[in-house]
Amino acid sequence: MKRGIFIVLEGPDRSGKSTQAALLKTWLEGLGHEVMVTREPGGTYLSEKIRRILLDPKSRIEPMTELFLYETSRIKHTLEKIIPALDAGKVIISDRYTLSTTAYQGYGRGLDLKTVETLNRIATLNLKPDVTIVFDIPDKVFAQRERLAQKVSGPDRIEREPSSFRRRVNKAYKVLSRKPGMTRVDGGRPVEEIQADIRACVKNILKTYPAAGKPRRQEGHRGA
Ligand SMILES: Nc1ncnc2c1ncn2[C@@H]1O[C@H](COP(=O)(O)OP(=O)(O)OP(=O)(O)O)[C@@H](O)[C@H]1O
Ligand SMILES: [Mg+2]
């Protein structure tokens, strides 16, 4: 069976995830790979609807309700989009995945990390990314980008959270980026330098796939 590659880009708001995802896609396509860029929350019709609810400043959402909404969006995204694309041998680049829930709902909202971990595992059907690239940006750079950000639609519900919440999330990413299995990237550097590091990392993974055919999730958990 064909096996694709699952790449996840993680990091705080405005850390450069979307910029790097687009560049990575262009490069991989140039190498002849079929690439699918997707995002969380979102990625499917239903998940994008949940995204709208989550980001709507008018939504009043308790932390645990928020966690379940993110995980509902995730399980649909995983079943409907990610797993079929992997089975078709594609390279999937997801702008955010489980680590975002750990950072925002776990560290940011203060929900029990074990609960977050359990729900992450259920919502992914135990699917693990081949690589999770985590952007760590210096606080000064983060503050600069925040000042520069001028969104036509104004800040969303999460961006309206007080700066103490953002500080907790940013700090969490700093810690999480250094955990085993994570590929930390210093996001405060020029775009091209960061992209070169990401390409070097992805190049290594390309060497292993699709030939290895390692089981990437427990059989019997496929669901769809
Ligand atoms: N390495 C970089 N140096 C300077 N500016 C950058 C760099 N990477 C991205 N930017 C700029 O910072 C802003 C945020 O980048 P981007 O949208 O890629 O981040 P993001 O992580 O996807 O943000 P969000 O979580 O809000 O979607 C953009 O204006 C982008 O042009
Ligand atoms: Mg983005």
Short mmCIF file of C-alpha atoms and ligand atoms in Angstrom, two decimals:
data_model
loop_
_atom_site.label_atom_id
_atom_site.label_comp_id
_atom_site.label_asym_id
_atom_site.label_seq_id
_atom_site.Cartn_x
_atom_site.Cartn_y
_atom_site.Cartn_z
CA MET A 1 0.00 0.00 0.00
CA LYS A 2 1.19 3.50 -0.79
CA ARG A 3 2.17 5.60 2.19
CA GLY A 4 2.34 9.35 2.14
CA ILE A 5 4.13 11.73 4.45
CA PHE A 6 2.48 13.78 7.16
CA ILE A 7 4.19 17.07 8.01
CA VAL A 8 2.80 19.35 10.70
CA LEU A 9 3.76 22.99 11.20
CA GLU A 10 3.18 24.34 14.68
CA GLY A 11 3.78 27.56 16.54
CA PRO A 12 2.12 30.63 18.02
CA ASP A 13 0.02 33.07 15.99
CA ARG A 14 2.04 34.85 13.29
CA SER A 15 5.08 32.67 13.80
CA GLY A 16 5.36 32.04 10.04
CA LYS A 17 3.55 28.69 9.61
CA SER A 18 1.48 29.64 6.55
CA THR A 19 4.41 31.39 4.86
CA GLN A 20 6.61 28.33 5.25
CA ALA A 21 3.83 25.87 4.31
CA ALA A 22 3.36 27.59 0.95
CA LEU A 23 7.10 27.59 0.20
CA LEU A 24 7.45 23.96 1.23
CA LYS A 25 4.55 22.96 -1.01
CA THR A 26 6.13 24.66 -4.05
CA TRP A 27 9.45 22.96 -3.41
CA LEU A 28 7.92 19.50 -2.89
CA GLU A 29 5.80 19.83 -6.02
CA GLY A 30 8.96 20.75 -7.92
CA LEU A 31 10.39 17.42 -6.74
CA GLY A 32 7.37 15.66 -8.25
CA HIS A 33 5.34 15.00 -5.09
CA GLU A 34 1.61 15.37 -4.86
CA VAL A 35 1.11 17.81 -2.00
CA MET A 36 -1.93 18.75 0.01
CA VAL A 37 -1.82 21.75 2.33
CA THR A 38 -4.49 21.77 4.98
CA ARG A 39 -5.15 23.48 8.30
CA GLU A 40 -6.65 23.17 11.74
CA PRO A 41 -9.14 23.89 12.88
CA GLY A 42 -10.65 23.23 9.46
CA GLY A 43 -9.73 21.27 6.39
CA THR A 44 -13.17 19.80 5.66
CA TYR A 45 -16.63 21.30 5.17
CA LEU A 46 -17.72 20.41 8.70
CA SER A 47 -14.39 21.31 10.30
CA GLU A 48 -14.34 24.71 8.61
CA LYS A 49 -17.83 25.34 10.04
CA ILE A 50 -16.49 24.49 13.50
CA ARG A 51 -13.53 26.82 12.84
CA ARG A 52 -15.97 29.67 12.20
CA ILE A 53 -17.73 28.98 15.51
CA LEU A 54 -14.41 28.78 17.36
CA LEU A 55 -13.02 32.01 15.94
CA ASP A 56 -16.24 34.04 16.03
CA PRO A 57 -15.78 36.79 18.64
CA LYS A 58 -19.49 36.52 19.42
CA SER A 59 -19.19 32.84 20.50
CA ARG A 60 -19.20 32.27 24.24
CA ILE A 61 -17.30 29.02 24.75
CA GLU A 62 -16.17 27.42 28.02
CA PRO A 63 -12.64 25.91 27.97
CA MET A 64 -13.85 22.28 28.01
CA THR A 65 -16.44 22.98 25.29
CA GLU A 66 -13.66 24.62 23.29
CA LEU A 67 -11.47 21.54 23.68
CA PHE A 68 -14.24 19.26 22.38
CA LEU A 69 -14.95 21.55 19.44
CA TYR A 70 -11.28 21.47 18.41
CA GLU A 71 -11.19 17.69 18.75
CA THR A 72 -14.44 17.26 16.80
CA SER A 73 -12.97 19.33 13.99
CA ARG A 74 -9.80 17.23 14.21
CA ILE A 75 -11.39 13.78 14.04
CA LYS A 76 -13.40 14.78 10.97
CA HIS A 77 -10.30 16.27 9.36
CA THR A 78 -8.25 13.17 10.14
CA LEU A 79 -10.87 10.72 8.86
CA GLU A 80 -12.04 12.58 5.82
CA LYS A 81 -8.90 14.25 4.58
CA ILE A 82 -5.61 13.23 6.16
CA ILE A 83 -5.87 9.45 6.25
CA PRO A 84 -7.21 9.10 2.68
CA ALA A 85 -4.46 11.43 1.40
CA LEU A 86 -1.80 9.42 3.23
CA ASP A 87 -3.20 6.20 1.82
CA ALA A 88 -3.02 7.78 -1.64
CA GLY A 89 0.69 8.46 -1.10
CA LYS A 90 0.45 12.25 -0.88
CA VAL A 91 2.55 14.63 1.16
CA ILE A 92 0.28 16.39 3.61
CA ILE A 93 1.30 19.67 5.18
CA SER A 94 -1.00 20.60 8.04
CA ASP A 95 -0.92 24.11 9.43
CA ARG A 96 -1.44 23.14 13.10
CA TYR A 97 -2.46 19.78 14.61
CA THR A 98 -2.50 18.29 18.12
CA LEU A 99 0.31 20.38 19.58
CA SER A 100 -1.84 23.50 19.16
CA THR A 101 -4.47 21.98 21.45
CA THR A 102 -1.81 21.15 24.02
CA ALA A 103 -0.47 24.72 23.83
CA TYR A 104 -3.74 26.69 23.70
CA GLN A 105 -6.23 24.55 25.61
CA GLY A 106 -3.73 22.80 27.88
CA TYR A 107 -1.20 25.48 28.78
CA GLY A 108 -3.23 28.51 27.67
CA ARG A 109 -6.62 27.65 29.21
CA GLY A 110 -5.17 25.54 31.99
CA LEU A 111 -7.07 22.34 31.15
CA ASP A 112 -5.64 19.11 32.49
CA LEU A 113 -2.82 18.07 30.14
CA LYS A 114 -3.61 14.37 30.47
CA THR A 115 -7.21 15.00 29.37
CA VAL A 116 -5.95 17.00 26.39
CA GLU A 117 -3.50 14.25 25.51
CA THR A 118 -6.21 11.57 25.73
CA LEU A 119 -8.62 13.50 23.52
CA ASN A 120 -5.80 14.28 21.07
CA ARG A 121 -5.11 10.57 20.80
CA ILE A 122 -8.77 9.70 20.25
CA ALA A 123 -9.33 12.46 17.69
CA THR A 124 -6.29 11.44 15.65
CA LEU A 125 -7.04 7.68 15.78
CA ASN A 126 -3.48 7.44 17.04
CA LEU A 127 -2.13 8.90 13.82
CA LYS A 128 1.26 10.51 14.40
CA PRO A 129 2.87 13.05 12.10
CA ASP A 130 6.16 12.01 10.48
CA VAL A 131 7.51 15.33 11.62
CA THR A 132 6.22 18.21 13.71
CA ILE A 133 8.11 21.41 13.00
CA VAL A 134 7.65 23.87 15.84
CA PHE A 135 8.35 27.57 15.35
CA ASP A 136 9.85 29.25 18.34
CA ILE A 137 9.92 33.01 17.94
CA PRO A 138 11.62 35.47 20.30
CA ASP A 139 9.16 37.57 22.33
CA LYS A 140 10.48 40.76 20.72
CA VAL A 141 9.78 39.47 17.21
CA PHE A 142 6.36 38.29 18.29
CA ALA A 143 5.51 41.76 19.63
CA GLN A 144 6.72 43.39 16.38
CA ARG A 145 4.58 41.10 14.23
CA GLU A 146 1.59 41.69 16.44
CA ARG A 147 1.94 45.45 15.95
CA LEU A 148 2.30 45.02 12.19
CA ALA A 149 -0.70 42.72 11.87
CA GLN A 150 -3.53 44.55 10.23
CA LYS A 151 -6.40 42.24 9.55
CA VAL A 152 -9.32 43.47 7.49
CA SER A 153 -11.73 41.43 9.61
CA GLY A 154 -10.20 42.41 12.95
CA PRO A 155 -8.89 40.02 15.60
CA ASP A 156 -10.70 36.69 15.98
CA ARG A 157 -11.96 35.27 19.30
CA ILE A 158 -8.61 33.70 20.21
CA GLU A 159 -6.62 36.78 19.17
CA ARG A 160 -8.83 38.87 21.45
CA GLU A 161 -7.65 36.96 24.50
CA PRO A 162 -5.60 39.03 26.96
CA SER A 163 -1.83 39.19 26.48
CA SER A 164 -1.37 36.94 29.55
CA PHE A 165 -3.05 34.11 27.60
CA ARG A 166 -0.78 34.67 24.59
CA ARG A 167 2.27 34.74 26.82
CA ARG A 168 1.30 31.37 28.31
CA VAL A 169 0.80 29.90 24.83
CA ASN A 170 4.09 31.30 23.51
CA LYS A 171 5.93 29.98 26.54
CA ALA A 172 4.30 26.59 26.06
CA TYR A 173 5.55 26.44 22.48
CA LYS A 174 9.07 27.23 23.67
CA VAL A 175 8.91 24.28 26.06
CA LEU A 176 7.11 21.93 23.64
CA SER A 177 9.51 22.71 20.77
CA ARG A 178 12.31 21.15 22.81
CA LYS A 179 10.49 17.93 23.63
CA PRO A 180 11.65 14.67 22.08
CA GLY A 181 10.16 14.09 18.65
CA MET A 182 9.76 17.78 17.89
CA THR A 183 11.82 19.65 15.30
CA ARG A 184 12.42 23.14 16.66
CA VAL A 185 12.93 26.00 14.25
CA ASP A 186 14.05 29.47 15.26
CA GLY A 187 11.31 31.51 13.61
CA GLY A 188 12.92 34.88 14.20
CA ARG A 189 15.23 34.55 11.20
CA PRO A 190 14.72 35.47 7.52
CA VAL A 191 12.08 33.44 5.67
CA GLU A 192 14.62 31.80 3.32
CA GLU A 193 16.86 30.62 6.17
CA ILE A 194 13.95 29.00 7.95
CA GLN A 195 12.78 27.36 4.73
CA ALA A 196 16.24 25.93 4.13
CA ASP A 197 16.18 24.26 7.57
CA ILE A 198 12.70 22.88 6.96
CA ARG A 199 13.69 21.49 3.56
CA ALA A 200 16.75 19.80 5.05
CA CYS A 201 14.56 18.14 7.66
CA VAL A 202 11.92 17.06 5.15
CA LYS A 203 14.62 15.75 2.80
CA ASN A 204 15.63 13.26 5.47
CA ILE A 205 12.08 12.03 5.81
CA LEU A 206 11.67 11.70 2.05
CA LYS A 207 14.56 9.24 2.10
CA THR A 208 12.57 6.91 4.35
CA TYR A 209 9.18 7.12 2.61
CA PRO A 210 7.31 5.73 0.85
CA ALA A 211 9.52 2.65 0.76
CA ALA A 212 9.54 1.85 4.46
CA GLY A 213 5.79 1.21 4.75
CA LYS A 214 5.93 1.44 8.52
CA PRO A 215 2.52 1.16 10.16
CA ARG A 216 1.71 4.74 11.08
CA ARG A 217 -1.26 3.93 13.29
CA GLN A 218 -2.64 0.96 15.10
CA GLU A 219 -4.64 -1.21 12.76
CA GLY A 220 -8.25 -1.43 13.81
CA HIS A 221 -8.32 2.29 14.52
CA ARG A 222 -8.95 3.37 10.98
CA GLY A 223 -12.57 4.18 11.56
CA ALA A 224 -13.47 5.39 8.08
N1 LIG B 1 10.73 34.84 8.87
C1 LIG B 1 9.96 35.92 8.81
N2 LIG B 1 10.48 37.15 8.99
C2 LIG B 1 9.70 38.24 8.94
N3 LIG B 1 8.38 38.25 8.73
C3 LIG B 1 7.78 37.05 8.57
C4 LIG B 1 8.54 35.84 8.59
N4 LIG B 1 7.68 34.79 8.39
C5 LIG B 1 6.47 35.34 8.25
N5 LIG B 1 6.52 36.70 8.35
C6 LIG B 1 5.39 37.63 8.29
O1 LIG B 1 4.73 37.52 9.55
C7 LIG B 1 3.32 37.51 9.38
C8 LIG B 1 2.76 36.18 9.89
O2 LIG B 1 3.22 35.10 9.06
P1 LIG B 1 2.30 33.85 8.75
O3 LIG B 1 0.95 34.30 8.33
O4 LIG B 1 3.05 32.97 7.85
O5 LIG B 1 2.24 33.22 10.20
P2 LIG B 1 1.25 32.13 10.78
O6 LIG B 1 2.05 31.38 11.78
O7 LIG B 1 0.60 31.39 9.68
O8 LIG B 1 0.17 33.03 11.52
P3 LIG B 1 -1.32 32.63 11.99
O9 LIG B 1 -1.18 31.67 13.13
O10 LIG B 1 -1.89 33.95 12.47
O11 LIG B 1 -2.02 32.05 10.81
C9 LIG B 1 3.08 37.73 7.89
O12 LIG B 1 2.87 39.11 7.69
C10 LIG B 1 4.36 37.27 7.24
O13 LIG B 1 4.60 37.92 6.03
MG MG B 2 -1.42 31.05 9.19
#
